[in-house]
PDB file of C-alpha atoms in Angstrom:
ATOM      1  CA  MET A   1     -40.616  42.733 -11.758  1.00  0.00           C
ATOM      2  CA  ASP A   2     -36.594  41.602 -11.224  1.00  0.00           C
ATOM      3  CA  LEU A   3     -35.429  44.150  -8.786  1.00  0.00           C
ATOM      4  CA  LEU A   4     -31.575  44.478 -11.042  1.00  0.00           C
ATOM      5  CA  PRO A   5     -33.808  43.831 -14.506  1.00  0.00           C
ATOM      6  CA  VAL A   6     -31.630  42.810 -17.442  1.00  0.00           C
ATOM      7  CA  THR A   7     -33.166  42.621 -21.635  1.00  0.00           C
ATOM      8  CA  VAL A   8     -33.601  39.692 -22.989  1.00  0.00           C
ATOM      9  CA  ASP A   9     -30.643  41.096 -25.730  1.00  0.00           C
ATOM     10  CA  GLU A  10     -28.283  42.126 -22.470  1.00  0.00           C
ATOM     11  CA  ARG A  11     -29.135  38.392 -21.533  1.00  0.00           C
ATOM     12  CA  ALA A  12     -28.414  36.336 -24.889  1.00  0.00           C
ATOM     13  CA  GLN A  13     -24.558  39.188 -25.506  1.00  0.00           C
ATOM     14  CA  ILE A  14     -23.530  37.483 -21.931  1.00  0.00           C
ATOM     15  CA  LEU A  15     -24.606  34.162 -22.685  1.00  0.00           C
ATOM     16  CA  LYS A  16     -22.172  34.673 -25.971  1.00  0.00           C
ATOM     17  CA  LEU A  17     -19.481  36.331 -24.527  1.00  0.00           C
ATOM     18  CA  TYR A  18     -18.821  32.339 -22.536  1.00  0.00           C
ATOM     19  CA  ASP A  19     -20.413  30.435 -25.917  1.00  0.00           C
ATOM     20  CA  VAL A  20     -23.603  28.815 -23.631  1.00  0.00           C
ATOM     21  CA  ASN A  21     -26.610  28.402 -25.823  1.00  0.00           C
ATOM     22  CA  ASP A  22     -29.992  27.646 -23.793  1.00  0.00           C
ATOM     23  CA  VAL A  23     -29.500  23.882 -24.032  1.00  0.00           C
ATOM     24  CA  ARG A  24     -25.950  23.522 -22.324  1.00  0.00           C
ATOM     25  CA  LEU A  25     -27.307  26.232 -19.515  1.00  0.00           C
ATOM     26  CA  LYS A  26     -30.018  23.843 -18.753  1.00  0.00           C
ATOM     27  CA  GLU A  27     -27.952  21.634 -18.672  1.00  0.00           C
ATOM     28  CA  ASP A  28     -25.783  23.021 -16.584  1.00  0.00           C
ATOM     29  CA  ILE A  29     -28.301  23.458 -14.501  1.00  0.00           C
ATOM     30  CA  GLU A  30     -29.837  19.739 -13.973  1.00  0.00           C
ATOM     31  CA  ILE A  31     -26.144  18.808 -13.501  1.00  0.00           C
ATOM     32  CA  ILE A  32     -25.897  21.455 -10.093  1.00  0.00           C
ATOM     33  CA  LYS A  33     -29.918  20.359  -8.939  1.00  0.00           C
ATOM     34  CA  THR A  34     -28.709  17.276  -9.095  1.00  0.00           C
ATOM     35  CA  TRP A  35     -25.572  17.001  -7.292  1.00  0.00           C
ATOM     36  CA  LYS A  36     -27.489  19.537  -4.705  1.00  0.00           C
ATOM     37  CA  SER A  37     -30.312  16.809  -3.756  1.00  0.00           C
ATOM     38  CA  LYS A  38     -27.433  14.069  -2.324  1.00  0.00           C
ATOM     39  CA  GLN A  39     -26.274  17.075  -0.045  1.00  0.00           C
ATOM     40  CA  PRO A  40     -28.950  16.499   2.577  1.00  0.00           C
ATOM     41  CA  HIS A  41     -27.010  19.049   4.303  1.00  0.00           C
ATOM     42  CA  LEU A  42     -27.751  21.922   1.857  1.00  0.00           C
ATOM     43  CA  GLN A  43     -31.519  23.361   2.537  1.00  0.00           C
ATOM     44  CA  GLY A  44     -34.168  25.244   1.109  1.00  0.00           C
ATOM     45  CA  ASP A  45     -35.081  24.934  -2.830  1.00  0.00           C
ATOM     46  CA  LEU A  46     -32.907  26.609  -5.694  1.00  0.00           C
ATOM     47  CA  SER A  47     -34.642  27.991  -9.147  1.00  0.00           C
ATOM     48  CA  ASP A  48     -33.234  27.242 -12.268  1.00  0.00           C
ATOM     49  CA  ASP A  49     -33.479  31.671 -12.314  1.00  0.00           C
ATOM     50  CA  PHE A  50     -30.586  31.595  -9.044  1.00  0.00           C
ATOM     51  CA  LEU A  51     -29.008  28.897 -10.403  1.00  0.00           C
ATOM     52  CA  GLU A  52     -28.105  30.898 -14.467  1.00  0.00           C
ATOM     53  CA  LYS A  53     -27.362  33.655 -12.507  1.00  0.00           C
ATOM     54  CA  LEU A  54     -25.204  31.623  -9.939  1.00  0.00           C
ATOM     55  CA  LEU A  55     -23.321  30.132 -13.163  1.00  0.00           C
ATOM     56  CA  ILE A  56     -23.010  33.628 -15.209  1.00  0.00           C
ATOM     57  CA  LYS A  57     -21.267  35.186 -11.642  1.00  0.00           C
ATOM     58  CA  ASN A  58     -19.231  31.734 -11.596  1.00  0.00           C
ATOM     59  CA  LYS A  59     -18.374  31.884 -15.353  1.00  0.00           C
ATOM     60  CA  PHE A  60     -20.824  29.135 -15.906  1.00  0.00           C
ATOM     61  CA  SER A  61     -18.218  26.600 -13.828  1.00  0.00           C
ATOM     62  CA  VAL A  62     -20.620  24.426 -12.659  1.00  0.00           C
ATOM     63  CA  GLU A  63     -17.788  22.478 -10.120  1.00  0.00           C
ATOM     64  CA  ARG A  64     -16.805  26.372  -8.229  1.00  0.00           C
ATOM     65  CA  CYS A  65     -21.032  26.929  -8.950  1.00  0.00           C
ATOM     66  CA  LYS A  66     -20.924  23.475  -6.357  1.00  0.00           C
ATOM     67  CA  GLU A  67     -17.675  25.321  -4.203  1.00  0.00           C
ATOM     68  CA  LYS A  68     -19.802  29.008  -3.611  1.00  0.00           C
ATOM     69  CA  LEU A  69     -23.217  26.530  -2.739  1.00  0.00           C
ATOM     70  CA  GLU A  70     -21.111  25.478   0.512  1.00  0.00           C
ATOM     71  CA  ASN A  71     -20.126  28.365   1.001  1.00  0.00           C
ATOM     72  CA  TYR A  72     -23.558  30.141   0.828  1.00  0.00           C
ATOM     73  CA  TYR A  73     -24.771  27.491   3.571  1.00  0.00           C
ATOM     74  CA  THR A  74     -21.219  26.926   5.544  1.00  0.00           C
ATOM     75  CA  LEU A  75     -20.339  30.999   5.523  1.00  0.00           C
ATOM     76  CA  ARG A  76     -23.100  31.802   7.004  1.00  0.00           C
ATOM     77  CA  GLY A  77     -23.658  30.201   9.839  1.00  0.00           C
ATOM     78  CA  THR A  78     -19.924  30.782  10.965  1.00  0.00           C
ATOM     79  CA  ASN A  79     -20.657  34.832  10.191  1.00  0.00           C
ATOM     80  CA  LYS A  80     -24.045  35.347  12.114  1.00  0.00           C
ATOM     81  CA  ASP A  81     -22.677  38.451  13.802  1.00  0.00           C
ATOM     82  CA  LEU A  82     -22.297  40.169   9.741  1.00  0.00           C
ATOM     83  CA  LEU A  83     -25.504  38.905   9.193  1.00  0.00           C
ATOM     84  CA  GLU A  84     -27.934  39.024  12.659  1.00  0.00           C
ATOM     85  CA  GLY A  85     -30.223  41.637  11.232  1.00  0.00           C
ATOM     86  CA  PHE A  86     -29.219  42.411   7.988  1.00  0.00           C
ATOM     87  CA  GLU A  87     -32.538  42.534   7.270  1.00  0.00           C
ATOM     88  CA  LYS A  88     -34.068  45.213   8.801  1.00  0.00           C
ATOM     89  CA  ILE A  89     -31.661  47.665   8.089  1.00  0.00           C
ATOM     90  CA  ILE A  90     -32.607  50.780   6.245  1.00  0.00           C
ATOM     91  CA  PRO A  91     -30.775  51.971   4.262  1.00  0.00           C
ATOM     92  CA  SER A  92     -31.698  56.321   4.483  1.00  0.00           C
ATOM     93  CA  LYS A  93     -30.581  55.616   8.362  1.00  0.00           C
ATOM     94  CA  GLU A  94     -27.704  53.837   7.304  1.00  0.00           C
ATOM     95  CA  ALA A  95     -24.585  57.040   7.195  1.00  0.00           C
ATOM     96  CA  LEU A  96     -23.049  54.814   4.089  1.00  0.00           C
ATOM     97  CA  ILE A  97     -25.236  54.049   1.238  1.00  0.00           C
ATOM     98  CA  PHE A  98     -24.801  50.665  -1.087  1.00  0.00           C
ATOM     99  CA  LEU A  99     -26.788  51.370  -4.494  1.00  0.00           C
ATOM    100  CA  PRO A 100     -26.563  49.248  -7.244  1.00  0.00           C
ATOM    101  CA  LEU A 101     -27.303  51.685 -10.687  1.00  0.00           C
ATOM    102  CA  HIS A 102     -30.983  50.245 -12.816  1.00  0.00           C
ATOM    103  CA  LYS A 103     -28.839  49.677 -15.495  1.00  0.00           C
ATOM    104  CA  LEU A 104     -26.424  47.856 -16.835  1.00  0.00           C
ATOM    105  CA  THR A 105     -23.052  48.821 -18.711  1.00  0.00           C
ATOM    106  CA  PRO A 106     -21.942  49.289 -22.208  1.00  0.00           C
ATOM    107  CA  ASN A 107     -19.895  46.026 -20.905  1.00  0.00           C
ATOM    108  CA  TYR A 108     -22.675  44.244 -19.131  1.00  0.00           C
ATOM    109  CA  GLU A 109     -21.126  45.042 -15.443  1.00  0.00           C
ATOM    110  CA  ARG A 110     -23.922  46.491 -12.562  1.00  0.00           C
ATOM    111  CA  VAL A 111     -22.113  50.161 -11.127  1.00  0.00           C
ATOM    112  CA  VAL A 112     -22.583  50.426  -6.643  1.00  0.00           C
ATOM    113  CA  ILE A 113     -22.107  53.648  -5.698  1.00  0.00           C
ATOM    114  CA  MET A 114     -21.240  54.250  -2.222  1.00  0.00           C
ATOM    115  CA  LYS A 115     -20.479  57.152  -1.082  1.00  0.00           C
ATOM    116  CA  LEU A 116     -20.987  58.622   2.989  1.00  0.00           C
ATOM    117  CA  ILE A 117     -24.472  60.360   2.869  1.00  0.00           C
ATOM    118  CA  ILE A 118     -24.046  61.080   6.519  1.00  0.00           C
ATOM    119  CA  VAL A 119     -20.123  62.414   7.110  1.00  0.00           C
ATOM    120  CA  ASP A 120     -20.410  62.488  11.563  1.00  0.00           C
ATOM    121  CA  PRO A 121     -18.270  60.204  12.238  1.00  0.00           C
ATOM    122  CA  LYS A 122     -20.388  59.450  15.563  1.00  0.00           C
ATOM    123  CA  VAL A 123     -22.931  58.064  13.087  1.00  0.00           C
ATOM    124  CA  TYR A 124     -20.014  55.513  11.027  1.00  0.00           C
ATOM    125  CA  ASP A 125     -20.928  51.734  12.968  1.00  0.00           C
ATOM    126  CA  ILE A 126     -18.393  49.967  10.287  1.00  0.00           C
ATOM    127  CA  LEU A 127     -20.363  47.082  11.490  1.00  0.00           C
ATOM    128  CA  SER A 128     -24.008  48.124  10.385  1.00  0.00           C
ATOM    129  CA  GLY A 129     -22.423  49.540   7.025  1.00  0.00           C
ATOM    130  CA  PHE A 130     -21.312  45.631   5.915  1.00  0.00           C
ATOM    131  CA  LYS A 131     -24.624  44.452   7.073  1.00  0.00           C
ATOM    132  CA  PHE A 132     -25.307  46.300   5.168  1.00  0.00           C
ATOM    133  CA  ALA A 133     -23.195  45.790   1.575  1.00  0.00           C
ATOM    134  CA  LEU A 134     -23.911  41.878   2.453  1.00  0.00           C
ATOM    135  CA  ALA A 135     -27.520  43.075   2.685  1.00  0.00           C
ATOM    136  CA  VAL A 136     -27.027  44.216  -1.324  1.00  0.00           C
ATOM    137  CA  ASN A 137     -24.834  40.948  -1.390  1.00  0.00           C
ATOM    138  CA  GLU A 138     -27.493  38.928  -1.305  1.00  0.00           C
ATOM    139  CA  MET A 139     -29.911  40.305  -2.657  1.00  0.00           C
ATOM    140  CA  MET A 140     -27.268  40.280  -6.286  1.00  0.00           C
ATOM    141  CA  LEU A 141     -26.954  37.091  -5.756  1.00  0.00           C
ATOM    142  CA  ARG A 142     -30.712  36.651  -6.655  1.00  0.00           C
ATOM    143  CA  HIS A 143     -31.130  39.107  -8.741  1.00  0.00           C
ATOM    144  CA  ASP A 144     -28.489  40.304 -10.844  1.00  0.00           C
ATOM    145  CA  CYS A 145     -27.125  38.644 -13.897  1.00  0.00           C
ATOM    146  CA  SER A 146     -24.468  41.565 -15.128  1.00  0.00           C
ATOM    147  CA  LEU A 147     -20.751  39.928 -15.396  1.00  0.00           C
ATOM    148  CA  GLY A 148     -19.464  41.454 -12.348  1.00  0.00           C
ATOM    149  CA  VAL A 149     -19.469  45.094 -10.275  1.00  0.00           C
ATOM    150  CA  ARG A 150     -17.725  47.948 -10.428  1.00  0.00           C
ATOM    151  CA  PHE A 151     -17.597  50.343  -7.511  1.00  0.00           C
ATOM    152  CA  ILE A 152     -17.521  54.203  -7.613  1.00  0.00           C
ATOM    153  CA  MET A 153     -16.814  55.174  -4.177  1.00  0.00           C
ATOM    154  CA  ASP A 154     -16.740  58.491  -2.847  1.00  0.00           C
ATOM    155  CA  TYR A 155     -14.909  59.850  -0.158  1.00  0.00           C
ATOM    156  CA  THR A 156     -16.887  62.743   0.038  1.00  0.00           C
ATOM    157  CA  GLY A 157     -16.833  63.788   3.825  1.00  0.00           C
ATOM    158  CA  PHE A 158     -14.875  60.866   5.031  1.00  0.00           C
ATOM    159  CA  THR A 159     -12.281  62.241   7.575  1.00  0.00           C
ATOM    160  CA  LEU A 160      -9.583  59.900   9.675  1.00  0.00           C
ATOM    161  CA  LYS A 161     -12.324  59.108  12.089  1.00  0.00           C
ATOM    162  CA  HIS A 162     -13.820  57.329   9.893  1.00  0.00           C
ATOM    163  CA  LEU A 163     -10.792  55.341   8.220  1.00  0.00           C
ATOM    164  CA  ALA A 164      -9.799  54.840  12.695  1.00  0.00           C
ATOM    165  CA  LYS A 165     -13.335  52.994  12.331  1.00  0.00           C
ATOM    166  CA  TRP A 166     -11.435  50.553  10.554  1.00  0.00           C
ATOM    167  CA  ASN A 167     -10.839  46.833  11.888  1.00  0.00           C
ATOM    168  CA  PRO A 168      -8.662  45.518   9.537  1.00  0.00           C
ATOM    169  CA  ILE A 169     -10.181  41.527  10.462  1.00  0.00           C
ATOM    170  CA  LEU A 170     -13.830  42.164  10.083  1.00  0.00           C
ATOM    171  CA  MET A 171     -13.049  43.763   6.698  1.00  0.00           C
ATOM    172  CA  LEU A 172     -10.984  40.480   5.757  1.00  0.00           C
ATOM    173  CA  ARG A 173     -13.845  38.009   6.927  1.00  0.00           C
ATOM    174  CA  CYS A 174     -16.544  40.388   5.193  1.00  0.00           C
ATOM    175  CA  TYR A 175     -14.745  41.167   1.570  1.00  0.00           C
ATOM    176  CA  ASN A 176     -14.714  36.365   1.496  1.00  0.00           C
ATOM    177  CA  LEU A 177     -18.052  35.963   2.687  1.00  0.00           C
ATOM    178  CA  ALA A 178     -19.229  38.368  -0.189  1.00  0.00           C
ATOM    179  CA  GLU A 179     -17.021  36.702  -2.766  1.00  0.00           C
ATOM    180  CA  LYS A 180     -17.283  32.569  -1.700  1.00  0.00           C
ATOM    181  CA  ALA A 181     -20.304  32.875  -0.435  1.00  0.00           C
ATOM    182  CA  TYR A 182     -22.407  35.769  -2.673  1.00  0.00           C
ATOM    183  CA  SER A 183     -20.008  35.311  -5.515  1.00  0.00           C
ATOM    184  CA  LEU A 184     -19.396  38.649  -6.056  1.00  0.00           C
ATOM    185  CA  ARG A 185     -16.969  39.299  -8.690  1.00  0.00           C
ATOM    186  CA  ILE A 186     -15.213  42.957  -8.442  1.00  0.00           C
ATOM    187  CA  LEU A 187     -14.152  43.714 -12.040  1.00  0.00           C
ATOM    188  CA  GLY A 188     -13.310  47.494 -10.674  1.00  0.00           C
ATOM    189  CA  MET A 189     -12.607  50.092  -7.618  1.00  0.00           C
ATOM    190  CA  GLU A 190     -13.330  53.760  -9.061  1.00  0.00           C
ATOM    191  CA  PHE A 191     -12.370  56.366  -6.414  1.00  0.00           C
ATOM    192  CA  ILE A 192     -13.544  60.105  -6.011  1.00  0.00           C
ATOM    193  CA  ASN A 193     -13.039  62.767  -4.122  1.00  0.00           C
ATOM    194  CA  TYR A 194     -10.462  61.128  -2.356  1.00  0.00           C
ATOM    195  CA  PRO A 195      -8.796  62.323   0.998  1.00  0.00           C
ATOM    196  CA  THR A 196      -5.312  63.482   0.741  1.00  0.00           C
ATOM    197  CA  PHE A 197      -4.185  60.710   3.225  1.00  0.00           C
ATOM    198  CA  ILE A 198      -5.354  58.634   0.786  1.00  0.00           C
ATOM    199  CA  ASN A 199      -2.394  56.177   0.975  1.00  0.00           C
ATOM    200  CA  LYS A 200      -3.793  54.981   4.529  1.00  0.00           C
ATOM    201  CA  VAL A 201      -6.785  53.325   2.597  1.00  0.00           C
ATOM    202  CA  PHE A 202      -4.563  51.776   0.336  1.00  0.00           C
ATOM    203  CA  ALA A 203      -2.678  50.374   3.105  1.00  0.00           C
ATOM    204  CA  MET A 204      -5.353  49.292   4.332  1.00  0.00           C
ATOM    205  CA  LEU A 205      -7.214  47.834   1.467  1.00  0.00           C
ATOM    206  CA  LYS A 206      -4.021  46.168   0.955  1.00  0.00           C
ATOM    207  CA  MET A 207      -4.539  43.895   4.065  1.00  0.00           C
ATOM    208  CA  PHE A 208      -7.153  41.940   3.098  1.00  0.00           C
ATOM    209  CA  LEU A 209      -7.751  42.453  -1.037  1.00  0.00           C
ATOM    210  CA  ARG A 210      -6.410  40.325  -3.242  1.00  0.00           C
ATOM    211  CA  PRO A 211      -3.459  41.696  -5.687  1.00  0.00           C
ATOM    212  CA  LYS A 212      -5.500  41.177  -8.465  1.00  0.00           C
ATOM    213  CA  ILE A 213      -7.672  43.112  -6.325  1.00  0.00           C
ATOM    214  CA  TYR A 214      -6.680  45.802  -5.524  1.00  0.00           C
ATOM    215  CA  ASP A 215      -4.101  45.930  -8.673  1.00  0.00           C
ATOM    216  CA  ARG A 216      -8.284  47.005 -10.341  1.00  0.00           C
ATOM    217  CA  ILE A 217      -8.232  50.429  -7.837  1.00  0.00           C
ATOM    218  CA  ARG A 218      -8.669  53.915 -10.093  1.00  0.00           C
ATOM    219  CA  LEU A 219      -8.188  57.027  -8.506  1.00  0.00           C
ATOM    220  CA  HIS A 220     -10.178  59.929 -10.180  1.00  0.00           C
ATOM    221  CA  GLU A 221     -10.218  63.306  -8.562  1.00  0.00           C
ATOM    222  CA  ASN A 222     -13.805  64.037  -9.287  1.00  0.00           C
ATOM    223  CA  LEU A 223     -16.614  62.785 -11.061  1.00  0.00           C
ATOM    224  CA  GLU A 224     -15.635  64.707 -14.309  1.00  0.00           C
ATOM    225  CA  SER A 225     -12.081  63.155 -14.368  1.00  0.00           C
ATOM    226  CA  LEU A 226     -14.305  59.359 -13.893  1.00  0.00           C
ATOM    227  CA  TYR A 227     -16.790  59.883 -16.580  1.00  0.00           C
ATOM    228  CA  LYS A 228     -13.434  61.307 -19.116  1.00  0.00           C
ATOM    229  CA  LYS A 229     -11.099  58.628 -18.159  1.00  0.00           C
ATOM    230  CA  ASN A 230     -13.870  56.379 -18.955  1.00  0.00           C
ATOM    231  CA  GLY A 231     -14.783  57.723 -22.030  1.00  0.00           C
ATOM    232  CA  THR A 232     -18.770  57.457 -20.750  1.00  0.00           C
ATOM    233  CA  LYS A 233     -21.019  60.961 -20.941  1.00  0.00           C
ATOM    234  CA  LYS A 234     -22.800  62.611 -18.090  1.00  0.00           C
TER     235      LYS A 234
END
């Protein structure tokens, strides 16, 4: 059973959005597999299912998929400190949770909830949080068939002591790895229960987010505000 399943109809609609049928999909997969077979530095077999998800994440650009595969192997090698031991992470013991929701939105997006579950700043470890985030990205690269990710970031319990632990250089490295190696597509970032010092958060995020992604941040006072602005019901 797939960890992040999509229905047959959802898959069909996603392919239709890109004007791609199963014949074209198979052709693109074969092109990538043939190319990879000629790249001895890219080790490991890639399933058709994996490549289908990679194509969806990269809008069915074969050349972009080749680039992301190169990055997947090279950037992980140059960022081992961000990945070391991430397979041993126990989510319930982490201060910050990253939770992909099981069902896609009506727009075929995957919602990922980020929230402090242990609010003590002494427990908040930014490097451990990045490893958790990248472990989730690894899982989504292999199992998620969505058009992209919409983050719901709940800042309940987040204080200036937490913010003081943010490292912009480390954050940039993590962001680049997620986007360039794991094909993360951020379609939106919904902030709820945000603190009074949110401008300080913005200043930090602006240091490493691309302007196009930064402009996708939306503020909501609470969940009710989020539901209202997005036209959804609880």
